[in-house]
Short mmCIF file of C-alpha atoms in Angstrom, two decimals:
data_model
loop_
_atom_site.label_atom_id
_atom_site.label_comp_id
_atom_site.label_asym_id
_atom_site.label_seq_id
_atom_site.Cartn_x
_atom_site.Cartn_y
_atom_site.Cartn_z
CA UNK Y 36 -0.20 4.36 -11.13
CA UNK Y 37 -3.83 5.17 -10.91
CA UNK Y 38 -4.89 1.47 -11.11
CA UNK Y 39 -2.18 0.62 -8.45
CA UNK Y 40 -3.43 3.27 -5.94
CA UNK Y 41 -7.09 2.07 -6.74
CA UNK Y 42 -6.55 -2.02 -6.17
CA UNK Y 43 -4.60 -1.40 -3.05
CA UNK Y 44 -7.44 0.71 -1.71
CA UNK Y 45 -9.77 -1.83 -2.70
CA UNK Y 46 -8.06 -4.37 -0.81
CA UNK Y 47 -7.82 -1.84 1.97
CA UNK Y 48 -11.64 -1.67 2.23
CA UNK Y 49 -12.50 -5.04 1.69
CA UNK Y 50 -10.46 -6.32 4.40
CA UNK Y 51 -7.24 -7.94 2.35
CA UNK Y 52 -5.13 -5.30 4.06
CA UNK Y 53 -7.31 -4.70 7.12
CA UNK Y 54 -5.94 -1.00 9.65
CA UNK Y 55 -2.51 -2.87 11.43
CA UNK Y 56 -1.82 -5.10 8.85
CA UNK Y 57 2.34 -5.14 7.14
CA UNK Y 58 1.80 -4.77 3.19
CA UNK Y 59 4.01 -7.01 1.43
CA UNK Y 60 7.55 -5.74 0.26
CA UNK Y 61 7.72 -3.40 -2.15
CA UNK Y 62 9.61 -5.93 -4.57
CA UNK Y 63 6.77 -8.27 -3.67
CA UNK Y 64 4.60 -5.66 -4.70
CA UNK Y 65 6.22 -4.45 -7.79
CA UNK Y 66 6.17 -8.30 -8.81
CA UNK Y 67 2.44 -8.69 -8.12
CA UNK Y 68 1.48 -5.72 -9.79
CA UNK Y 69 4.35 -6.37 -12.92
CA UNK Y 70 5.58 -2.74 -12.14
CA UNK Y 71 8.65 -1.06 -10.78
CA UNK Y 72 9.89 -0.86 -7.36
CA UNK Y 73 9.89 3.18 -7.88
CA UNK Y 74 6.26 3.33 -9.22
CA UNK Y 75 5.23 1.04 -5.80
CA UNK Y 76 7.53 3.80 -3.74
CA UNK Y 77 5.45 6.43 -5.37
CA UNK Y 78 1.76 4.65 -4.44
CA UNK Y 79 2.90 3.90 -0.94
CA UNK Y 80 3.88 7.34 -0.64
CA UNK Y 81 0.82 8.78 -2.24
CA UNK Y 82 -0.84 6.59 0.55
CA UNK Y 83 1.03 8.31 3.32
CA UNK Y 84 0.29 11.42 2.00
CA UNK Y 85 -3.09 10.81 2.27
CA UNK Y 86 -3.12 8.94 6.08
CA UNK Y 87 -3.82 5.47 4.61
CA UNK Y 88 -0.48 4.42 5.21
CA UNK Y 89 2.04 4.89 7.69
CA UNK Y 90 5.69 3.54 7.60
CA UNK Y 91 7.61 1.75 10.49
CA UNK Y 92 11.42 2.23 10.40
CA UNK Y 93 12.92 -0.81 10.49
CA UNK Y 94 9.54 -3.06 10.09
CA UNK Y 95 7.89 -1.68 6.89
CA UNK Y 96 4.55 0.06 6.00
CA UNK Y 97 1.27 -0.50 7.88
CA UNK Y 98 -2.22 -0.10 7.05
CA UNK Y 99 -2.89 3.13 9.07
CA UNK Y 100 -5.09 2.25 12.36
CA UNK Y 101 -7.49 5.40 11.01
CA UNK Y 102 -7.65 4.05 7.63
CA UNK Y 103 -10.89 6.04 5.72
CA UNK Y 104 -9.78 5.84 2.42
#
């Protein structure tokens, strides 16, 4: 999961998933990364954890405004 949390905050930084910005779906993610939907449920909520993140109810998770990973 290290290597997940790592290339997402990558693409954070280097503007693939600039602050506002929807990530794709977790199955989207789980397929792009060849993991499990649980393993992308644990990064994104590693990323919450940390501020990087923030979930939407309803509309999915957002690249926190604040975003300093």
């Amino acid at each position: 999961m290290d290597e997940l949390l790592d290339d997402l905050l990558k693409k954070i930084k280097n503007g693939t998933y600039p602050p506002g910005s929807q990530l794709p779906s977790g199955r989207d993610l789980a397929d792009a990364y060849d993991v499990s939907q649980s393993t992308i449920s644990r990064a994104v909520a590693t990323l919450r954890d940390q501020g990087v993140l923030v979930g939407r109810p309803g509309r999915g998770v957002f690249v926190a405004e604040s975003a300093q990973p």
